[in-house]
Coordinates of C-alpha atoms and ligand atoms in Angstrom, one line a residue:
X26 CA -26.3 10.7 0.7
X27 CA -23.7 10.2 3.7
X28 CA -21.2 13.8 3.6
X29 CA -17.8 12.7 4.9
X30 CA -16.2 15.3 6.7
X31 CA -12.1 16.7 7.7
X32 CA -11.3 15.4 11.5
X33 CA -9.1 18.9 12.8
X34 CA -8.7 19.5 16.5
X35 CA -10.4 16.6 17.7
X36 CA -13.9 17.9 15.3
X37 CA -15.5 16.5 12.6
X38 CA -15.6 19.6 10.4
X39 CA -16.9 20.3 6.4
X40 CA -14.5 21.6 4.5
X41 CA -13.6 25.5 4.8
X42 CA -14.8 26.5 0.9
X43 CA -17.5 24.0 1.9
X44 CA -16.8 22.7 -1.6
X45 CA -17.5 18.4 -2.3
X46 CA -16.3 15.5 -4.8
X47 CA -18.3 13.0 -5.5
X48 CA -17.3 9.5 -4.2
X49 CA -18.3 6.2 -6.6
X50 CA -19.6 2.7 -5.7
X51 CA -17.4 0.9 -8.1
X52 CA -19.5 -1.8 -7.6
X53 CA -22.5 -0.4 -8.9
X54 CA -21.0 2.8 -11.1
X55 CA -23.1 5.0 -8.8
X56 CA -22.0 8.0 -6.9
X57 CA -22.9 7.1 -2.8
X58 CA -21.4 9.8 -0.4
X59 CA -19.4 12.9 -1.3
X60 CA -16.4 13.3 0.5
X61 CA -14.6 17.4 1.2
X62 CA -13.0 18.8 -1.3
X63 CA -10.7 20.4 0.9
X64 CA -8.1 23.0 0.5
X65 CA -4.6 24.7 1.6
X66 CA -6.7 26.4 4.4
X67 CA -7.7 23.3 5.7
X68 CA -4.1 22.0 6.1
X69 CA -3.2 25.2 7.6
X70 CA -6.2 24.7 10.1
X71 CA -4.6 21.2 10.6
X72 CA -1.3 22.4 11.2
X73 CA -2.6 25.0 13.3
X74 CA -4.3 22.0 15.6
X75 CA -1.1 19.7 15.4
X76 CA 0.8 22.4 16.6
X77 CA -1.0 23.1 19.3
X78 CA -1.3 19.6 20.5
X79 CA 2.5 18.2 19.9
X80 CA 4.1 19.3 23.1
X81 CA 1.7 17.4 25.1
X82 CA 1.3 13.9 22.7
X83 CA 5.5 13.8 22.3
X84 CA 5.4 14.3 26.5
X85 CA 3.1 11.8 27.1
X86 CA 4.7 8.8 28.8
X87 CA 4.7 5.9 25.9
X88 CA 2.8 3.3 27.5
X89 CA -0.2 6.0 27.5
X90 CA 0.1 7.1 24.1
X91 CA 0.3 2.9 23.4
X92 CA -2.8 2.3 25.6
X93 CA -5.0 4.9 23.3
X94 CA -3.8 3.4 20.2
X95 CA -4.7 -0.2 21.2
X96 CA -8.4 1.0 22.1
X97 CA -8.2 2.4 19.2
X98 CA -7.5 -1.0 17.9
X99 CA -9.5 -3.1 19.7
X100 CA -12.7 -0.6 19.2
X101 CA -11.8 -1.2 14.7
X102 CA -11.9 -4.6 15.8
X103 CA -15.0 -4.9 18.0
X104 CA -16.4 -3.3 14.6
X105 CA -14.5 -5.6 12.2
X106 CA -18.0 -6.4 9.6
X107 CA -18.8 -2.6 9.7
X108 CA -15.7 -2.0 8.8
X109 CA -14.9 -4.6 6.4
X110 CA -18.0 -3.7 4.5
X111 CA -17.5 0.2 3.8
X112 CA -14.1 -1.0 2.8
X113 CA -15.4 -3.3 0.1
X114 CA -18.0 -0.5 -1.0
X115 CA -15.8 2.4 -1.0
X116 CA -13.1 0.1 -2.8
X117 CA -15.1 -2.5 -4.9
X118 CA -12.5 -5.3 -3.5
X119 CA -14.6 -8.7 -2.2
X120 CA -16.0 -8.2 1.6
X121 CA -14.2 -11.7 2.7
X122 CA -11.4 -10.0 1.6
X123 CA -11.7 -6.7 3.4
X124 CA -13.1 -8.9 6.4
X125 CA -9.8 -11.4 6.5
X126 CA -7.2 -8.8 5.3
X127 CA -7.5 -5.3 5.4
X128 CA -9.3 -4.3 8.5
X129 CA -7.5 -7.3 10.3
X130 CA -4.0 -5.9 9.0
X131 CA -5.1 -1.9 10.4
X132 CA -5.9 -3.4 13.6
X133 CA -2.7 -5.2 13.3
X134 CA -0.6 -1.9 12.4
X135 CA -2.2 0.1 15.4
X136 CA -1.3 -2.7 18.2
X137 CA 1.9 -3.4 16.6
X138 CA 3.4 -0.1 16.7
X139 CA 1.8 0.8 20.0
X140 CA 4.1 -2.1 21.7
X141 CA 7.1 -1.9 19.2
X142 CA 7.7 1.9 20.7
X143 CA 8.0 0.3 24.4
X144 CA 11.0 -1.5 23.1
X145 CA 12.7 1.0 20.8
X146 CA 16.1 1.2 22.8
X147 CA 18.0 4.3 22.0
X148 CA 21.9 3.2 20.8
X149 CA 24.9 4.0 22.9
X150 CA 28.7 3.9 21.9
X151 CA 31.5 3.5 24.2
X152 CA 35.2 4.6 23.5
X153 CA 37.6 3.4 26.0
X154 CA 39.5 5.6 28.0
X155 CA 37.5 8.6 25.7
X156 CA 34.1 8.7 26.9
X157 CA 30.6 7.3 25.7
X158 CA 28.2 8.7 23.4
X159 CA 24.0 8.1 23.4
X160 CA 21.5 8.6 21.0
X161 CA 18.6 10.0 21.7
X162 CA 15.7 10.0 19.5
X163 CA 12.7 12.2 19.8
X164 CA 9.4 12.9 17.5
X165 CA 10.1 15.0 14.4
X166 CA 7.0 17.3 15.1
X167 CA 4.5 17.7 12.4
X168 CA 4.4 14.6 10.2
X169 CA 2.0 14.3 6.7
X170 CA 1.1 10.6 5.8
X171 CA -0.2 9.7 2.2
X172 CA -1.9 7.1 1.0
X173 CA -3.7 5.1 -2.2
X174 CA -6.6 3.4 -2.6
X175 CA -5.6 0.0 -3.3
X176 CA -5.6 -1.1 0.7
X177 CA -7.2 2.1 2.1
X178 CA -7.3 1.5 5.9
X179 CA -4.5 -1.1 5.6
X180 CA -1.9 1.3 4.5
X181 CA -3.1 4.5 5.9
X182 CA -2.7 2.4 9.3
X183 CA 0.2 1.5 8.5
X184 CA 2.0 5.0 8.0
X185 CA 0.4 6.8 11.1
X186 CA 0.2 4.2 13.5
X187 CA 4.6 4.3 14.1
X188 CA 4.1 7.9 13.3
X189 CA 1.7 8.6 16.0
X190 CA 3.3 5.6 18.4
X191 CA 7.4 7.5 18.4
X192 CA 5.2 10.6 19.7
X193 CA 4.7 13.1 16.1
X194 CA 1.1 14.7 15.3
X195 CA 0.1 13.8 12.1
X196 CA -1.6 15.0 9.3
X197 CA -3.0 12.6 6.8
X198 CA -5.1 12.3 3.7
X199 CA -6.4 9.2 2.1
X200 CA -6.8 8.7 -1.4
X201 CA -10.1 10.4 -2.2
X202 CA -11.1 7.5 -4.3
X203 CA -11.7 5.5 -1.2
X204 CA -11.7 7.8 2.1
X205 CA -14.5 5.9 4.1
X206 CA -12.8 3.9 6.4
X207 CA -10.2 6.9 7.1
X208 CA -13.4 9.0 7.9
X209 CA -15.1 5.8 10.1
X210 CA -11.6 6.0 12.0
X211 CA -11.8 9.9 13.0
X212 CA -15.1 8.9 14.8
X213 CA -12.7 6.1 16.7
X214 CA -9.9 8.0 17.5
X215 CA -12.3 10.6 19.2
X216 CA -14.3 8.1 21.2
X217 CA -11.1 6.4 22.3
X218 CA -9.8 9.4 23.4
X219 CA -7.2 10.8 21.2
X220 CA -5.9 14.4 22.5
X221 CA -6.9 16.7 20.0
X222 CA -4.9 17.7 17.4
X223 CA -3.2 14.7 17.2
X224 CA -3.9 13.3 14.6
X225 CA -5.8 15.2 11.7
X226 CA -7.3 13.6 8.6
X227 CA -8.2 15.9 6.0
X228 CA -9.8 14.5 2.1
X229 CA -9.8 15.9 -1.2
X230 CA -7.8 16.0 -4.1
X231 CA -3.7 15.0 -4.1
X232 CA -3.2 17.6 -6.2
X233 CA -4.6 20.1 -3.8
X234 CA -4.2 18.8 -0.1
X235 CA -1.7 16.3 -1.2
X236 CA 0.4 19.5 -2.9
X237 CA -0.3 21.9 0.6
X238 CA 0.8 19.1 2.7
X239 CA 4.0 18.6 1.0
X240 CA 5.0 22.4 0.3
X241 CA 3.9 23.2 3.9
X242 CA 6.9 24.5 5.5
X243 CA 6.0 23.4 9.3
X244 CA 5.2 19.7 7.7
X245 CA 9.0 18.0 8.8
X246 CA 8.3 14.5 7.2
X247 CA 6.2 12.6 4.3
X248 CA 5.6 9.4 4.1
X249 CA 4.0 8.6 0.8
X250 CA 2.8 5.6 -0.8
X251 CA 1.6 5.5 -4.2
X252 CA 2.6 5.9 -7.7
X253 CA 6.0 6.9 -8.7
X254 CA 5.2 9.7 -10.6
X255 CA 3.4 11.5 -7.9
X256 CA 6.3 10.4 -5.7
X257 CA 9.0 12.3 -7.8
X258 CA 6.4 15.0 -7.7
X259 CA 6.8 15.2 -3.7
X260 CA 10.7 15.0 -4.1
X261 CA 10.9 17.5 -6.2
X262 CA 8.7 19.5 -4.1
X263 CA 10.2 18.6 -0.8
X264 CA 14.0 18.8 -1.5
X265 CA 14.4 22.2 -1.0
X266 CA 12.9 22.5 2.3
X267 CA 15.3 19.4 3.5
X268 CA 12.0 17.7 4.6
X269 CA 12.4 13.6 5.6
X270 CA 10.8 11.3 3.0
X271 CA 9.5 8.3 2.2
X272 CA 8.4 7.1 -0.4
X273 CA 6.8 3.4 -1.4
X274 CA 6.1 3.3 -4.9
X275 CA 5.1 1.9 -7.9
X276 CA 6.1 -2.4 -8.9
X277 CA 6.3 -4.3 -11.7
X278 CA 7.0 -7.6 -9.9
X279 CA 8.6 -10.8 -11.4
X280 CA 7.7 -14.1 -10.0
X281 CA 10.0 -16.7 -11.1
X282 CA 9.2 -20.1 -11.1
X283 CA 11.9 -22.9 -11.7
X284 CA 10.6 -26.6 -13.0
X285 CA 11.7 -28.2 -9.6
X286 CA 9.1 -26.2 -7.5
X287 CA 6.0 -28.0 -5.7
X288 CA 4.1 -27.2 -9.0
X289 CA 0.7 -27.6 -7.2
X290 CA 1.2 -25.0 -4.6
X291 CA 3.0 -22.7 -7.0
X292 CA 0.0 -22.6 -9.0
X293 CA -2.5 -21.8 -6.8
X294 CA -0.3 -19.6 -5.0
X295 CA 0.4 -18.2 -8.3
X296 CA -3.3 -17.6 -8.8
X297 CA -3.4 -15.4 -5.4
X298 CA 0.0 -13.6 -6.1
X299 CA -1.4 -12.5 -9.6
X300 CA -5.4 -11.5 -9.2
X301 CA -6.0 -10.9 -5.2
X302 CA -7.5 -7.8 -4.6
X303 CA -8.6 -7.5 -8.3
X304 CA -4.5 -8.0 -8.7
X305 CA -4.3 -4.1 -7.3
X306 CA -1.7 -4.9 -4.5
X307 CA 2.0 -3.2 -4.8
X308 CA 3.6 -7.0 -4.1
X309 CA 1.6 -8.9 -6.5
X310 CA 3.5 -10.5 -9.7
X311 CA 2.4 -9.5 -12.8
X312 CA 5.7 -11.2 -14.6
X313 CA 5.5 -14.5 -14.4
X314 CA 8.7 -16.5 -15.8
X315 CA 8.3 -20.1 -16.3
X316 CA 10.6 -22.5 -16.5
X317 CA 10.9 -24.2 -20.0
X318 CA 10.4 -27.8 -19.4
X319 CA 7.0 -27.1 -17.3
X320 CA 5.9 -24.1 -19.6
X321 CA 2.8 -25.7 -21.3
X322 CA 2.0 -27.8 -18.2
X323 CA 1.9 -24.9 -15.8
X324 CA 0.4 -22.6 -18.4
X325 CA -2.6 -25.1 -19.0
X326 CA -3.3 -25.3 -15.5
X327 CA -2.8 -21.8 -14.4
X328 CA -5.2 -20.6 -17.5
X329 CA -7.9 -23.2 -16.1
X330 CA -7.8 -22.6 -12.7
X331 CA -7.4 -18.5 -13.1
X332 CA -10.7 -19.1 -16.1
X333 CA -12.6 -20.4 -13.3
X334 CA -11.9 -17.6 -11.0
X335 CA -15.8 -16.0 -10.1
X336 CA -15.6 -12.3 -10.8
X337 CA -18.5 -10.9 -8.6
X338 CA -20.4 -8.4 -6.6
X339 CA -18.6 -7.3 -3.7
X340 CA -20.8 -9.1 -1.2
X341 CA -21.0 -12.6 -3.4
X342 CA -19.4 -14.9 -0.8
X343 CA -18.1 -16.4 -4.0
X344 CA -16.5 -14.0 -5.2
X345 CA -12.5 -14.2 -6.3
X346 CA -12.6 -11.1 -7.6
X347 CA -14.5 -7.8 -7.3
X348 CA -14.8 -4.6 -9.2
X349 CA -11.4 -2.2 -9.9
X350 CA -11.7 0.8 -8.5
X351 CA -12.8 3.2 -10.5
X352 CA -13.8 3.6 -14.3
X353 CA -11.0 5.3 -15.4
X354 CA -8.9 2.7 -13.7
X355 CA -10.9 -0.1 -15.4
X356 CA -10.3 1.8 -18.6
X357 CA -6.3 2.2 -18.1
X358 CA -6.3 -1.5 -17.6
X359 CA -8.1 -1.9 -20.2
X360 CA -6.2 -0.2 -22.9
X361 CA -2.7 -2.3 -21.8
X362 CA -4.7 -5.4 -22.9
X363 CA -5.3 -3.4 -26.2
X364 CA -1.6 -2.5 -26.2
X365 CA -0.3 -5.8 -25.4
X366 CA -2.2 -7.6 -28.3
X367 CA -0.8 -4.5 -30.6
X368 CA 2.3 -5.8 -29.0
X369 CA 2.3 -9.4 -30.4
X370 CA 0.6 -11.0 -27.3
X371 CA -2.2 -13.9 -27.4
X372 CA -5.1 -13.4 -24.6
X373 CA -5.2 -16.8 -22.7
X374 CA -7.8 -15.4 -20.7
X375 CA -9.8 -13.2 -19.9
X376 CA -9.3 -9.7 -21.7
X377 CA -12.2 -7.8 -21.7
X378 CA -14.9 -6.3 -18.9
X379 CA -17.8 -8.3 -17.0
X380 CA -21.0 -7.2 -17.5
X381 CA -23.2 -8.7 -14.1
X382 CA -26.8 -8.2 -13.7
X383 CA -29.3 -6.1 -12.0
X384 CA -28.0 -3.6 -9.6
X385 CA -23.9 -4.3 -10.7
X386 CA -24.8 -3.9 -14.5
X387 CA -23.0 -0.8 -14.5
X388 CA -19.8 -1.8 -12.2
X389 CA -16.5 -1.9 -12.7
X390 CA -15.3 -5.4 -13.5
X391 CA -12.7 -7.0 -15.6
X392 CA -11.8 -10.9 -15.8
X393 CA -8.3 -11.9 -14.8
X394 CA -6.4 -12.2 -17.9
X395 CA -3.3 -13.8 -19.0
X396 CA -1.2 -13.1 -21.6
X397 CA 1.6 -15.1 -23.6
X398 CA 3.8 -14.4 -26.4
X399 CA 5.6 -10.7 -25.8
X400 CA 8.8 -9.6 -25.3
X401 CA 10.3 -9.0 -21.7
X402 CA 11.0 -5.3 -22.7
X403 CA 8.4 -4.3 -24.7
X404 CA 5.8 -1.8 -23.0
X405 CA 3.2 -4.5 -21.3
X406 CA 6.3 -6.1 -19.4
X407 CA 7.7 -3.0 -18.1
X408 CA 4.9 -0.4 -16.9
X409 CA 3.1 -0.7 -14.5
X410 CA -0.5 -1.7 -14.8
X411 CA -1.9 -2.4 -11.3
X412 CA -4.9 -4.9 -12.7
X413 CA -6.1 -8.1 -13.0
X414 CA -3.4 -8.4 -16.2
X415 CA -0.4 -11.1 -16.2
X416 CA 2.3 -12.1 -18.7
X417 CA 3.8 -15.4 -18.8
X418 CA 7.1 -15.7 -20.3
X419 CA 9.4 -19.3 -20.5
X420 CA 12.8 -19.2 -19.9
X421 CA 16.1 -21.6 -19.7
X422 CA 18.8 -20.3 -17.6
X423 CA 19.0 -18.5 -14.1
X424 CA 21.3 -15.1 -16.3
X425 CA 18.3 -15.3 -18.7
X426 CA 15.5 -14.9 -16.2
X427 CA 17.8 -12.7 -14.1
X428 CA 18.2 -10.2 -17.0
X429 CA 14.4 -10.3 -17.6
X430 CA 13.0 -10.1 -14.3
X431 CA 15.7 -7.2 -13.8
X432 CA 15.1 -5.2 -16.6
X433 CA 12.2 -3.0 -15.8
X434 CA 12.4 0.3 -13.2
X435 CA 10.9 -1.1 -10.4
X436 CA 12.6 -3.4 -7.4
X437 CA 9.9 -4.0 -5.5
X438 CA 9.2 -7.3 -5.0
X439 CA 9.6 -10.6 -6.5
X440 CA 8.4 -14.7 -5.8
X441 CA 11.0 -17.5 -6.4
X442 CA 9.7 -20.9 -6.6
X443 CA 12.6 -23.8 -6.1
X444 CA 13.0 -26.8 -4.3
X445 CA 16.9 -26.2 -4.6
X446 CA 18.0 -24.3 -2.1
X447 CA 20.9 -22.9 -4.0
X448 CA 18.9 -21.4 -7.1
X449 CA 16.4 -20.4 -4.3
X450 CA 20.0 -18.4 -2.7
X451 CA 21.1 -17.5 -5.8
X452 CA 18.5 -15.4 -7.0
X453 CA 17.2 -13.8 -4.2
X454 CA 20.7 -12.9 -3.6
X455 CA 21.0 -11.6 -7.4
X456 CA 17.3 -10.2 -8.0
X457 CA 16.9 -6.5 -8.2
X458 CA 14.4 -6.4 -5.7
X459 CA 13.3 -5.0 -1.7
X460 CA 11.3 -7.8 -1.0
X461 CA 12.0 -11.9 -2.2
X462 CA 9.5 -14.6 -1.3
X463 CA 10.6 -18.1 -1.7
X464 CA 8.0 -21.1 -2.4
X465 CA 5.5 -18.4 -0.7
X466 CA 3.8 -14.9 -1.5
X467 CA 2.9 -11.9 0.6
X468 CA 3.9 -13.4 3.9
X469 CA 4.2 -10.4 6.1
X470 CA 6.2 -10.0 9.5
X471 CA 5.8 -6.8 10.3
X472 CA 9.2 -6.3 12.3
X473 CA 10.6 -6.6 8.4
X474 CA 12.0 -4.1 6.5
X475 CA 9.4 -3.1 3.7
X476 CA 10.3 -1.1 0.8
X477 CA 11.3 -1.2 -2.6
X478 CA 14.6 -0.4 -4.7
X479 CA 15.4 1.5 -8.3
X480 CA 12.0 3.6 -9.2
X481 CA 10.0 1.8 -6.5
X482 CA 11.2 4.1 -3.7
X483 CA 13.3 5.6 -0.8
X484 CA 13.7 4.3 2.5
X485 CA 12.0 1.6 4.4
X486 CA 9.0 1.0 6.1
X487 CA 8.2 -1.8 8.7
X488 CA 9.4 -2.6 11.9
X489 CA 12.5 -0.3 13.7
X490 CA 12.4 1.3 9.9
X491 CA 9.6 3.1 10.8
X492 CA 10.2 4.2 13.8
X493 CA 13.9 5.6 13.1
X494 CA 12.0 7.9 10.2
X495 CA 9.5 9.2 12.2
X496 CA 12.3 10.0 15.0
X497 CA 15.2 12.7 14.9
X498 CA 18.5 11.4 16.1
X499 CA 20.5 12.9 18.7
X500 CA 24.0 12.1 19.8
X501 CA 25.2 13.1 23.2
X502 CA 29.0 12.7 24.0
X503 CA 30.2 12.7 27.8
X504 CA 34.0 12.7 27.9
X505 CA 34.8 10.0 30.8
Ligands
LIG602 P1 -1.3 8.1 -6.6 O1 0.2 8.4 -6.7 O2 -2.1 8.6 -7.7 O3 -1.9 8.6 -5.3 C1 -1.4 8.3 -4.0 C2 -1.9 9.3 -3.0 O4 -1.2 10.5 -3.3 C3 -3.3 9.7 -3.1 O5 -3.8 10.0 -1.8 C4 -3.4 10.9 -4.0 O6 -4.5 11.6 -3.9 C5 -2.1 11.6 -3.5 N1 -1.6 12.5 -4.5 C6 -1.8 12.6 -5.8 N2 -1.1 13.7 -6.4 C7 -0.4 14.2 -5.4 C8 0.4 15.4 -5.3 N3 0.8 16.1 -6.4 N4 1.0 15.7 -4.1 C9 0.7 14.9 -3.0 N5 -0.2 13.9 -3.0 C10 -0.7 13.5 -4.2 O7 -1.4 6.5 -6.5 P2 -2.7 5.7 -6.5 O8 -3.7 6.1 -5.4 O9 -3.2 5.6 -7.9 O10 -2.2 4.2 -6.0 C11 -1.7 3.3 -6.8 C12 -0.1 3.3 -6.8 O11 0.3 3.1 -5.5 C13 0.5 2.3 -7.7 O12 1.5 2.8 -8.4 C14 1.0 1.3 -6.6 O13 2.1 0.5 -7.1 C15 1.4 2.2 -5.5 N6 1.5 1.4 -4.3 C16 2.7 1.2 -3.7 C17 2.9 0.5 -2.6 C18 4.2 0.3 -2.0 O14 4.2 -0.1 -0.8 N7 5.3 0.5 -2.6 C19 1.7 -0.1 -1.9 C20 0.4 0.2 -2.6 C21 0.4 1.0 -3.7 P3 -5.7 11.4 -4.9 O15 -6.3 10.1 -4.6 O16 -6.6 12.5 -4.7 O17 -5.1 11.5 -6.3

C-alpha cells in the first residue's frame, strides 16, 4: 500500500492527526494507496512555511524563479509514461489519454507561465502637461489553489504554475479522489530545487482543508475549479474577508450544429467533444442541437460510430473510454439516465454500466449514451451531469436554438458547426457562453482568456488573466 504524504517546508510529511482516506482504483473498484487526511493544523503549518519563504520567492529575479519552473517541467516530462500512468490509475481515464493530454498539458502550463512572466509589462499612462502614472504589479502573498479530479495534474498545473511564476507561495490541495500525480510532483519540485515553502501541497477532504484554506485569514487569493455549488460555498466564505477569487465552475455546454457544416468532421469531432475523458471535461457538449434537415442522418451516424466506441481497461491501447471516477460518480450518472427516461427520453445508446472481465469486473464503467426525445428545459438538459450522457435535440431557426442552448445556468462553453460564416458570427456573437469553438472543439491557446459566464464562474483564467489575479496593482503618479 503506497501512503501519500502533505509536501510543507520543502518535506514530505504524514499528516499532523496522522489520520488517512482511502484512495480507489476506479478501474478495478479496489482501494490502492491512502492518501492524508489532513486538517486545519496542517494548513496552518503550510501557511506557517509560505510565510516564511515569500520574501525571498517574490525577490527572486524572474528569470530564476522561470528557470526552476521549467526543470520542473522538463523533469514531468523526462518522466512523461510514469506519469501518464498513475494519472490513468488514480483517475480511471485511458493511459493514451493521460500520455497525449494531461501530462503533456501540465508540462505545457509550467513552461508557459515560466516565460509568459518575462513579458508581463507593467501599464503606464501619460497625461500631458499633468504628469504620468505606472502600474506596478507585485505577488499577492499567500495564494490557495483548488482543484477536481477530472484533469488532476492538468488543472492543478494550470492554477499554480502563473501563481508561482508572478512570484506568490502557494498552497494547494488536489481533489482527494485523485491526488497521485500532485504527490509525484512534490518529489519534483524538491529535486529541482524549489525554495522551501514555496509551494505547499496538502490532501484530504474539501470540506476540511478545502474549508481551512478558504477561511484562513493570511490566505489573500483562491483560485478554485470545480463544481458550482462548492464554489458559492467559497464565496460565501470568502466575501467577508475581501479575499481575490476565482472561480471556474460547473457547464452544461451546447454544441450546435447547422445542416451546412462538413458533416463528416462534425461527427467525429462530435464524438470526441461528447465522451473524451469518459465525457468528464468542463468544455465537452452534452447538448447537442441538430439542425432539422440532417437530424436523422447525423443521428444515425453519430449513434453508430459513438456504439462502436471500446469502453476498456485503462491500459487497453484500444480503449475510447475508461472507467468514471468513482462509484458514487458512476452511480450519479447513472440515476440521470433513469431520470431522463422518466423524463420522456429514448436511450439510443448506451445507458447502462459495463461489466469487463477478470481483474476490472468490479470497475467503474458506463457506455456512452445518447439520448433523444426530451425537452430543452426539463432536468436532463439543464443540470449538470459530467458523464458519458448526451442529448440530441433538432431544431429550425438560429432564435430557436439560441433560446435553447441559452436557457440553462451555465455559460461555459459551446461548439458551432457552419460553413456560413455569418451564422458562424452570428451565434458566437449571440450565445451565452466564455468560450465558442467554430467547426472545431477544445482547441486551446493558452494566451486565451478561459473562463465561463452566468453560474459557470468569476473571472478568467489563461494567459495575462492569470497573471493580473495572482498580482496586486499599484499605481504610481509623478506630477511632471
Ligand atoms: P468539487 O466542487 O466537488 O471539488 C473541487 C475541489 O474543491 C476538490 O479539491 C474538492 O475536494 C474541493 N472542495 C470540496 N468542498 C470544498 C469546500 N467546502 N471548500 C473548499 N474546497 C472544497 O468538484 P469535483 O471535484 O467534483 O469536480 C467536478 C466539477 O468541476 C464539475 O462541476 C466540473 O464542471 C467542474 N470543472 C470546471 C472546470 C472549469 O474550468 N470551469 C474544469 C473542470 C471541472 P474533495 O475532492 O475532497 O471534495
Amino acid at each position: 500500500m503506497k501512503y501519500i504524504k502533505n509536501y510543507i517546508a520543502g518535506e514530505l510529511q504524514a499528516p499532523t492527526l496522522n489520520q488517512h482516506i482511502d484512495n480507489v482504483d476506479p478501474s478495478r473498484g479496489v482501494v490502492y494507496s491512502q492518501i492524508p487526511d489532513s486538517s486545519a493544523e496542517d494548513v496552518e503549518k503550510a501557511v506557517e512555511s509560505a510565510e516564511k519563504a515569500f520574501p525571498g520567492w517574490s525577490n527572486t529575479p524572474k528569470d530564476e524563479r522561470a528557470a526552476i519552473m521549467i526543470k520542473i517541467a522538463d523533469i514531468i516530462e523526462s518522466r512523461l509514461k510514469e506519469f501518464a500512468e498513475a494519472e490513468s490509475l488514480d483517475n480511471g481515464k485511458p493511459v493514451s489519454l493521460a500520455s497525449h493530454v494531461d501530462i503533456p498539458r501540465a508540462v505545457s502550463n509550467l513552461k508557459f507561465f515560466a516565460t509568459a512572466i518575462q513579458h508581463f509589462a507593467a501599464e503606464s499612462h501619460y497625461m500631458e502637461g499633468v504628469g504620468v502614472n505606472y502600474t506596478t504589479r507585485k505577488p499577492i502573498g499567500i495564494v490557495g489553489c483548488i482543484s477536481p479530479w477530472n484533469l488532476p495534474l492538468y488543472l492543478f498545473t494550470w492554477k499554480i504554475a502563473p501563481a508561482l511564476a508572478a512570484g506568490n507561495c502557494v498552497i494547494a490541495k488536489p481533489s482527494e479522489i485523485t491526488p497521485m500525480t500532485a504527490f509525484m510532483l512534490s518529489e519534483v519540485c524538491a529535486e529541482a530545487g524549489l525554495p522551501a515553502g514555496v509551494l505547499n501541497i496538502i490532501h484530504g477532504l474539501g470540506h476540511k482543508v478545502g474549508d481551512a484554506m478558504t477561511r484562513h485569514p493570511k490566505i489573500k487569493a483562491i483560485s478554485f475549479t470545480g463544481g458550482t455549488n462548492t464554489g458559492a460555498t467559497i464565496a460565501k466564505i470568502a466575501a467577508p474577508m475581501f479575499k481575490k477569487l476565482s472561480l471556474e465552475l460547473g457547464g452544461k455546454n451546447p454544441n450546435i450544429i447547422f445542416a451546412d457544416c462538413d458533416f463528416d468532421k462534425a461527427l467525429s469531432t462530435t464524438v470526441r467533444s461528447s465522451f473524451a475523458n469518459q465525457g468528464q471535461i468542463c468544455l465537452c457538449g452534452s447538448r447537442i442541437f441538430i439542425e432539422r434537415p440532417i437530424y436523422e442522418k447525423f443521428k444515425e451516424a453519430f449513434v453508430a460510430k459513438v456504439a462502436k466506441s471500446k469502453v476498456s481497461y485503462p491500459s487497453d491501447p484500444e480503449a475510447k473510454l475508461g472507467a468514471v471516477v468513482s462509484k458514487p460518480h458512476m452511480e450519479k450518472v447513472l440515476s440521470y439516465v433513469d431520470l431522463a427516461v422518466e423524463e420522456g427520453g429514448t436511450v439510443l445508446t448506451g445507458g447502462t454500466q459495463v461489466k469487463l472481465d477478470g481483474e476490472y469486473s468490479e470497475g467503474f464503467y458506463i457506455r456512452p449514451t445518447i439520448i433523444e426525445g426530451l425537452a430543452y428545459d426539463c432536468r436532463t438538459n439543464q443540470e449538470e451531469i459530467f458523464g458519458p450522457v448526451v442529448t440530441i435535440t433538432p431544431f429550425d431557426t438560429i432564435d430557436e436554438v439560441l433560446m435553447m442552448a441559452n436557457s440553462t445556468e451555465y455559460g461555459l462553453a459551446s461548439t458551432v458547426w457552419t460553413e456560413n460564416l455569418n451564422t458562424a458570427h452570428s451565434v458566437a456573437d449571440r450565445i451565452h457562453a466564455g468560450i465558442v469553438w467554430v467547426n472545431s472543439w477544445l482547441v486551446r491557446d493558452l494566451r486565451t482568456p478561459f473562463g465561463g459566464v452566468k453560474n459557470s464562474g468569476v473571472g478568467r483564467e489563461g494567459g495575462f488573466e492569470a497573471l493580473r489575479f495572482f498580482t496586486e496593482p499599484k499605481n504610481i503618479f509623478i506630477k511632471s
